[in-house]
Coordinates of C-alpha atoms and ligand atoms in Angstrom, one line a residue:
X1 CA -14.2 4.0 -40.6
X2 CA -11.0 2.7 -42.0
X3 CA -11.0 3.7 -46.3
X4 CA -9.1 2.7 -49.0
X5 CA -9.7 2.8 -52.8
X6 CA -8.2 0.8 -55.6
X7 CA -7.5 1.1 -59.0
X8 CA -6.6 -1.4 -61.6
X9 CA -3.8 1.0 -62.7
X10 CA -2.8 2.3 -59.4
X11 CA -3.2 -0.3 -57.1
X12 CA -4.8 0.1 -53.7
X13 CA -4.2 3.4 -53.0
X14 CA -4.8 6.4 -50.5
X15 CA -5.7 4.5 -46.7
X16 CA -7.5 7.2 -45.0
X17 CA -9.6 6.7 -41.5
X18 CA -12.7 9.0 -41.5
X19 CA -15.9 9.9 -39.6
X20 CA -18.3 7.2 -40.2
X21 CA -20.3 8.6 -43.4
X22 CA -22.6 7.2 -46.2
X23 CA -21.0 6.8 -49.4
X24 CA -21.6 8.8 -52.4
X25 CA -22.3 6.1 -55.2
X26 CA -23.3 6.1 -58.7
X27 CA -26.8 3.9 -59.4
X28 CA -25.3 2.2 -62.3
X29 CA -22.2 1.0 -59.8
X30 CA -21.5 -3.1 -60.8
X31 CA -22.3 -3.5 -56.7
X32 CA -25.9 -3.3 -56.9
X33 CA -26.8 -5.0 -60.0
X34 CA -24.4 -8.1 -59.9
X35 CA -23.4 -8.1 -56.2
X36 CA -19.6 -8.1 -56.3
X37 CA -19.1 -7.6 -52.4
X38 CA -17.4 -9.2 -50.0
X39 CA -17.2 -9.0 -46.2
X40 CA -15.2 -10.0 -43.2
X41 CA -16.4 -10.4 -39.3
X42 CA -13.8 -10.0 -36.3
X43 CA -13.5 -8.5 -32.8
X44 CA -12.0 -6.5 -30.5
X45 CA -11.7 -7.3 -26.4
X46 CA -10.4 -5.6 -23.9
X47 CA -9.0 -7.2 -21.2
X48 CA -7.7 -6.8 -17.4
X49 CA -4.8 -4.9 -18.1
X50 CA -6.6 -2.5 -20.6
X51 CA -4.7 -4.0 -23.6
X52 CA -6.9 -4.3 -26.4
X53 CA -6.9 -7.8 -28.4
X54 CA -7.7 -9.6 -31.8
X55 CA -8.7 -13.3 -31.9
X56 CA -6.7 -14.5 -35.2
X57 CA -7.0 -11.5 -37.3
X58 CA -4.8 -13.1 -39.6
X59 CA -7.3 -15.9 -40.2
X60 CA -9.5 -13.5 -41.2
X61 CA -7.1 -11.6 -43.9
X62 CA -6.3 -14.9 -45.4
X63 CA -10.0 -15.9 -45.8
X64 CA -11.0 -12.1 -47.4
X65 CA -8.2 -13.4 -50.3
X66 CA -9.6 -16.5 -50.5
X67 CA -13.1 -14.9 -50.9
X68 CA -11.5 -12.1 -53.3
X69 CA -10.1 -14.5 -55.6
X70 CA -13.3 -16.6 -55.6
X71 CA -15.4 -13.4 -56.4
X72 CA -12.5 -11.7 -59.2
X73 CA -11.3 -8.9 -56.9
X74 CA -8.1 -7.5 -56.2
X75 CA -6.4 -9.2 -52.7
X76 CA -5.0 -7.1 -50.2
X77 CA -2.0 -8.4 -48.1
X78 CA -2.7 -9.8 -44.7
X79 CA -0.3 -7.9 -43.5
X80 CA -2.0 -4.8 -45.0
X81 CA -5.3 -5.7 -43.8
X82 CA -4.2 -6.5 -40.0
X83 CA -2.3 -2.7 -40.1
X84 CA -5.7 -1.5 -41.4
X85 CA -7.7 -3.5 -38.6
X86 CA -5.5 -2.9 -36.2
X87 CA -5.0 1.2 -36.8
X88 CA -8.6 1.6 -36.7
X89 CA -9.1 0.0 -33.7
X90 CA -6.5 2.4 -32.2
X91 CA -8.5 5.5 -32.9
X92 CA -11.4 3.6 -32.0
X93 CA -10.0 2.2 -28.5
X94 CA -11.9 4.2 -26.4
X95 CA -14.9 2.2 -27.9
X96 CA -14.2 -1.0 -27.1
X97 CA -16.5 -1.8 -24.0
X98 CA -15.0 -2.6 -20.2
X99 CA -17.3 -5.8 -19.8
X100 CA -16.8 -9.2 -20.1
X101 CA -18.1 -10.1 -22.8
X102 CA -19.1 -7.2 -24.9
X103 CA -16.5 -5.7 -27.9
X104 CA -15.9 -4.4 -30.4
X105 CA -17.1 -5.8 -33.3
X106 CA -15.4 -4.9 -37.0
X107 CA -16.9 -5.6 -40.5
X108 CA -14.3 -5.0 -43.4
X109 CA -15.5 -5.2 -46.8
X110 CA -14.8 -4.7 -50.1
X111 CA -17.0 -3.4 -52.9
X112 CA -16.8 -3.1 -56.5
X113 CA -17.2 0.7 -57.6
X114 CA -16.8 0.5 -61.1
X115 CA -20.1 1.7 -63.2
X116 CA -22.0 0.6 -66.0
X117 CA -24.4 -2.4 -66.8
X118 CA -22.1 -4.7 -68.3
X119 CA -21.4 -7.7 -66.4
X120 CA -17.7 -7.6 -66.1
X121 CA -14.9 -7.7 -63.1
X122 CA -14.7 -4.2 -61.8
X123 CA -11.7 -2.4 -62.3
X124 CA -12.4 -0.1 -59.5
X125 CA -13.3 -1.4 -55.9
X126 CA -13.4 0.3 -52.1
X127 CA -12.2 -1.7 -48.8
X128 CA -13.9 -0.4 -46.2
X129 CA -14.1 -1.5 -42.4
X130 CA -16.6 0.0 -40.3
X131 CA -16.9 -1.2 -36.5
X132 CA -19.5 -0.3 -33.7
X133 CA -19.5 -2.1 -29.5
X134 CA -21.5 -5.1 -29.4
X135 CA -23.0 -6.1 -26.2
X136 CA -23.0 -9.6 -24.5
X137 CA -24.5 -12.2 -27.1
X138 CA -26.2 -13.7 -24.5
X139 CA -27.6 -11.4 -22.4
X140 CA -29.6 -13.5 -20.0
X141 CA -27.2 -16.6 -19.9
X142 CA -26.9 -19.2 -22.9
X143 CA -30.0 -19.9 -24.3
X144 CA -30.0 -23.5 -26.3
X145 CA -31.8 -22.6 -30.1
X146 CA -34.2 -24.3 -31.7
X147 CA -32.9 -25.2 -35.5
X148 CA -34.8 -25.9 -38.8
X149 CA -33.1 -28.2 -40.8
X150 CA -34.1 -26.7 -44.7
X151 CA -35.4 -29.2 -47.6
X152 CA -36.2 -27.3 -50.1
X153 CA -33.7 -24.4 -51.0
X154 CA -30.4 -24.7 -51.0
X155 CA -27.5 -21.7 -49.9
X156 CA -23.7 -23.4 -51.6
X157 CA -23.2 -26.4 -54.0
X158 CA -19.6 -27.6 -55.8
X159 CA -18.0 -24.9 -57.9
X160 CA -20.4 -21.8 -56.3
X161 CA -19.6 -19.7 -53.5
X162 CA -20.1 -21.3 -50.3
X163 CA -16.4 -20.7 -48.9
X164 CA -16.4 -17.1 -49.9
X165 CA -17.9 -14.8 -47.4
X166 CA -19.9 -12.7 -49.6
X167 CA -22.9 -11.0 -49.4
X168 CA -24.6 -12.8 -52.5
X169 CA -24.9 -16.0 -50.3
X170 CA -26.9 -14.0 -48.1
X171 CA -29.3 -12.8 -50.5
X172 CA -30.1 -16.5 -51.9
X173 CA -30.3 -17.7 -48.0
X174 CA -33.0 -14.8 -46.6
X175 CA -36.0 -16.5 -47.6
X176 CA -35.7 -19.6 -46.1
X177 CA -33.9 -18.1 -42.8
X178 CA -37.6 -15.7 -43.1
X179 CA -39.5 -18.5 -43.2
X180 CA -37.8 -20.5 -40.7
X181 CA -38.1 -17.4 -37.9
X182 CA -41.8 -17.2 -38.8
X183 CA -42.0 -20.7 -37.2
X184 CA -40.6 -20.1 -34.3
X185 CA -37.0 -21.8 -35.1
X186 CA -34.1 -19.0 -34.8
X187 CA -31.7 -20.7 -37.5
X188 CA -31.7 -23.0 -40.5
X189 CA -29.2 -25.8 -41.1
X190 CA -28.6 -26.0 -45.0
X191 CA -27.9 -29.8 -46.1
X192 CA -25.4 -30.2 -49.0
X193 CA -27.2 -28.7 -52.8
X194 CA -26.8 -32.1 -54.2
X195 CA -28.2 -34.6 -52.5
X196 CA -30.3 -32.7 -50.1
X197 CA -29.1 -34.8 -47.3
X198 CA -25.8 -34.2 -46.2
X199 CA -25.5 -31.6 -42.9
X200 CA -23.2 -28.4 -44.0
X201 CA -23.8 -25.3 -41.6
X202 CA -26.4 -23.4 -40.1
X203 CA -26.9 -19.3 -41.3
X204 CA -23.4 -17.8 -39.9
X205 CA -21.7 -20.6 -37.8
X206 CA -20.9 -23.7 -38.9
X207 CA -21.9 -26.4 -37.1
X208 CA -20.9 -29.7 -34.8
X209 CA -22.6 -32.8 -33.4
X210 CA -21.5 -35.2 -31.2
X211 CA -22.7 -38.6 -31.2
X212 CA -21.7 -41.6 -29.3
X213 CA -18.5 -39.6 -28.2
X214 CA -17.4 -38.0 -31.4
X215 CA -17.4 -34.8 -32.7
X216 CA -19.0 -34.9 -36.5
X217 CA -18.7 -31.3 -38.6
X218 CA -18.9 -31.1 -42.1
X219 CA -15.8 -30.5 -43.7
X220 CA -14.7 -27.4 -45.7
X221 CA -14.6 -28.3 -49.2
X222 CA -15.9 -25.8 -51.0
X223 CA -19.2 -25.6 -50.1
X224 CA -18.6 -24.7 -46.5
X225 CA -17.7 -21.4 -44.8
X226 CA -14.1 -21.9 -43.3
X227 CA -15.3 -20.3 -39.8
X228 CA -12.5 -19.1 -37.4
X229 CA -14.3 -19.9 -34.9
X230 CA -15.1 -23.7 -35.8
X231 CA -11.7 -24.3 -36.8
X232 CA -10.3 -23.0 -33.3
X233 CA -12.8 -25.3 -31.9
X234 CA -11.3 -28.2 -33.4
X235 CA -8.0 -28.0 -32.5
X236 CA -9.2 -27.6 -28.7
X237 CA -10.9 -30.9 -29.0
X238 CA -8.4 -32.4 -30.4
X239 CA -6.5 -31.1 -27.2
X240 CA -8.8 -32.2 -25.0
X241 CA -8.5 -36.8 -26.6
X242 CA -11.8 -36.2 -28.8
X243 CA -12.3 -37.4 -32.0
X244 CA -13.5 -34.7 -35.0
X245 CA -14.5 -36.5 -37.9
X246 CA -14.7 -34.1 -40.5
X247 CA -16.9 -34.9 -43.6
X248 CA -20.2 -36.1 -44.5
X249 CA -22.7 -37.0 -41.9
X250 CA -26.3 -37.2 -43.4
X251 CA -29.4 -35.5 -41.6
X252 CA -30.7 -39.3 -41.6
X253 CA -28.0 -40.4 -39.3
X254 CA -28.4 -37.0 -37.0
X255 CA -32.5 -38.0 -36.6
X256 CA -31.4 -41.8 -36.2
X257 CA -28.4 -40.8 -33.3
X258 CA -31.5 -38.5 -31.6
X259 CA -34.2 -41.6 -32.0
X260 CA -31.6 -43.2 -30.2
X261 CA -30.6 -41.4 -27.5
X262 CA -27.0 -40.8 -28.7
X263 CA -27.3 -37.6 -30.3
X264 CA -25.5 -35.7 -27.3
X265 CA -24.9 -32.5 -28.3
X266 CA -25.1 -30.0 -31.2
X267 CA -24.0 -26.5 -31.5
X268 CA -22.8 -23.7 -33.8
X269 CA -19.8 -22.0 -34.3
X270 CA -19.1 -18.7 -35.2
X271 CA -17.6 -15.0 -34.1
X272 CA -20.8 -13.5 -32.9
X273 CA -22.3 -15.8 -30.6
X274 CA -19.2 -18.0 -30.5
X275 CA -20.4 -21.1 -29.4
X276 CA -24.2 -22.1 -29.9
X277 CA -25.8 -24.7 -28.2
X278 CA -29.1 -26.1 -30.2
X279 CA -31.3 -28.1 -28.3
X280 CA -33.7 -28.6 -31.1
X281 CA -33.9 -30.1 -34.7
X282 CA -36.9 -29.9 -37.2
X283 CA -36.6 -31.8 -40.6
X284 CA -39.9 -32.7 -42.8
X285 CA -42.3 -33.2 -40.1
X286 CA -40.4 -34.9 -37.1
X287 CA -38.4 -32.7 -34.2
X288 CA -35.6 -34.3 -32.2
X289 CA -34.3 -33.1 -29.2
X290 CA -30.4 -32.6 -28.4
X291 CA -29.7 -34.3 -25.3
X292 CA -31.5 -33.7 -22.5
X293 CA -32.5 -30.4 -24.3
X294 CA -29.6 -28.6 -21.8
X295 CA -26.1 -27.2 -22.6
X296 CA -24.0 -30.1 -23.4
X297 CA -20.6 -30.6 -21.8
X298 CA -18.4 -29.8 -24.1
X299 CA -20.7 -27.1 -25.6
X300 CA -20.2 -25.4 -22.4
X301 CA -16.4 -26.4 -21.9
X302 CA -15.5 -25.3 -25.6
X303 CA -18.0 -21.6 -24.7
X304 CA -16.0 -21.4 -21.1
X305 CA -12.8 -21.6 -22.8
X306 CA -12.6 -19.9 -25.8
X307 CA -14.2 -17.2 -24.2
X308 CA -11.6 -17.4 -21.2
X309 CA -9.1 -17.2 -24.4
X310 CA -10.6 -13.9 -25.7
X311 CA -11.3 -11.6 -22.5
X312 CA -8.0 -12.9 -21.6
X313 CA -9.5 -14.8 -18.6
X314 CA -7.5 -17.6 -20.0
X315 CA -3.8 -18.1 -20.9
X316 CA -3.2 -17.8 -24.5
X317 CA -1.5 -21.3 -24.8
X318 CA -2.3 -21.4 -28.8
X319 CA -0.6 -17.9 -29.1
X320 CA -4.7 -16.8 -30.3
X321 CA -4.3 -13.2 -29.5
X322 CA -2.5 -10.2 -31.0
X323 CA -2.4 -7.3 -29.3
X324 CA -3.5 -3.9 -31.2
Ligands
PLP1 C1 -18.8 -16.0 -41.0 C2 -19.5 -17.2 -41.2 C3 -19.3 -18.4 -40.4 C4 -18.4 -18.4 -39.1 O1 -17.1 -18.0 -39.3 P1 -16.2 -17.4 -38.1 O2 -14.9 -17.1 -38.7 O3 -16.1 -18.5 -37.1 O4 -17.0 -16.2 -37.6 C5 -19.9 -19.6 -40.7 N1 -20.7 -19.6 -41.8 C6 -21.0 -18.6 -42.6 C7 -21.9 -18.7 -43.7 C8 -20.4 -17.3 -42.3 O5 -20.6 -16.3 -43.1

């Protein structure tokens, strides 16, 4: 694991990479009772030639300062934080798997350490990236998910957290992702916290329809996770002559496209599984199915080539990649 402490006085100071081991840390520490943490997910592939790559790293340092700022914690420079990604997965190298698609996964945080039950910024916090092979998302071929579209509780709303990845948004989203799984649906979509109505994103990948032709996601404003994943996507379709319309689209108008027959394809985006295809949508009583219940077209076109992209099956025409 990849270590590195900081110190209002000091700075971030003393980068270290160590045997994975627990950390040593005081009950009182701010983390536990008033959850300032935040997190980061990326991956490492190996490809053909036995280089090891990073999809967008820097994508990924830019959003941990976003998320920093949001949550009152020190940044640390993108540059800084690719060096720190990209030495660990050096020492690590001989971990990231041989198959297509299986890697490495890495989960950089940041944590405040300072102690004491006062509710206050922490003057003391630890950046820490830990990382561990992850096999094939979908081991037996791309299953289409069945999606429950929440009513009730909410997980972001204007002026909170919902851009920041941090683990508080978690916490507040378990219960209804709990409830969701004990009926049988593997992911909730959250609408928008004020009106109820408004489609936002689904657990950890945002999320895209298209209907009638388009491509409808919501847009990032705030209350949205900025994925890397769905932003990637959206500058392939736009490559490929398709219309993204990125703002509100109510959970009305989704049912109405699917009562309809025009509600073509749905799927979520995000590092770990990629690209998602739903094939199901339960709101207050009434289920729709997405197309012909299948993998959509583009679904499997945007999978197919971002994929392609990562294991370097594909030619890096965006310039994607770094190399470690
Ligand atoms: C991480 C995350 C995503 C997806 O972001 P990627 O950068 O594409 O992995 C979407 N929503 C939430 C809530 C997330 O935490």
């Amino acid at each position: 694991m990849f270590v590195m402490d900081y110190e209002k006085s000091k700075g971030w100071y003393n980068p270290r990479i160590e045997p994975y081991h627990p950390f040593m840390i005081d009950p009182a520490c701010v983390v536990f009772h008033y959850a300032q943490e935040i997190f980061e997910g990326l991956k490492a592939y190996r490809i053909a030639d036995n280089t090891i790559q990073l999809f967008r790293p820097e994508c990924n340092a830019r959003r941990m300062m976003e998320s920093a700022g949001r949550l009152c914690m020190p940044e640390i420079g993108v540059e800084d934080f690719i060096q720190a990604v990209k030495t660990l997965v050096s020492v690590e190298k001989e971990w990231v798997p041989h198959t297509f698609g299986a890697s490495l996964y890495l989960r950089p945080f940041i944590f405040a350490r300072d102690n004491g039950l006062g509710v206050h910024a922490s003057k003391k916090y630890t950046f820490c990236i830990i990382c561990s092979p992850s096999g094939s998302y979908y081991k037996e071929g791309i299953n289409p998910i069945r999606i429950y579209v929440e009513d009730e509780y909410i997980r972001s709303a204007p002026g909170l957290t919902g851009f920041a990845k941090c683990g508080g948004n978690y916490a507040a989203s378990i219960k209804a992702s709990e409830m969701a799984n004990d009926l049988g649906y593997a992911q909730v979509l959250w609408l928008d916290g004020i009106e109820k109505k408004y489609v936002e994103e689904v657990g950890s990948m945002n999320i895209m329809f298209k209907i009638d032709g388009k491509i409808y996601t919501a847009a990032c404003d705030g209350t949205v996770l900025p994925g890397v994943t769905r932003r990637s996507s959206i500058e392939l379709l736009h490559d490929w002559g398709y219309e993204v319309i990125e703002g509100k689209l109510s959970i009305d108008d989704v049912f109405k496209a699917g009562r309809e027959g025009k509600l073509e394809e749905v799927f979520g985006t995000g590092t770990a599984a990629v690209i998602s295809p739903v094939k199901e949508l339960f709101y207050k009583g009434e289920t729709v199915i997405v197309g012909d219940g299948g993998i959509g077209d583009v679904t499997k076109k945007l999978y197919d080539t971002m994929t392609g992209i990562e294991w370097g099956k594909l030619e890096d025409t965006k310039g994607w990649m770094m190399k470690v």
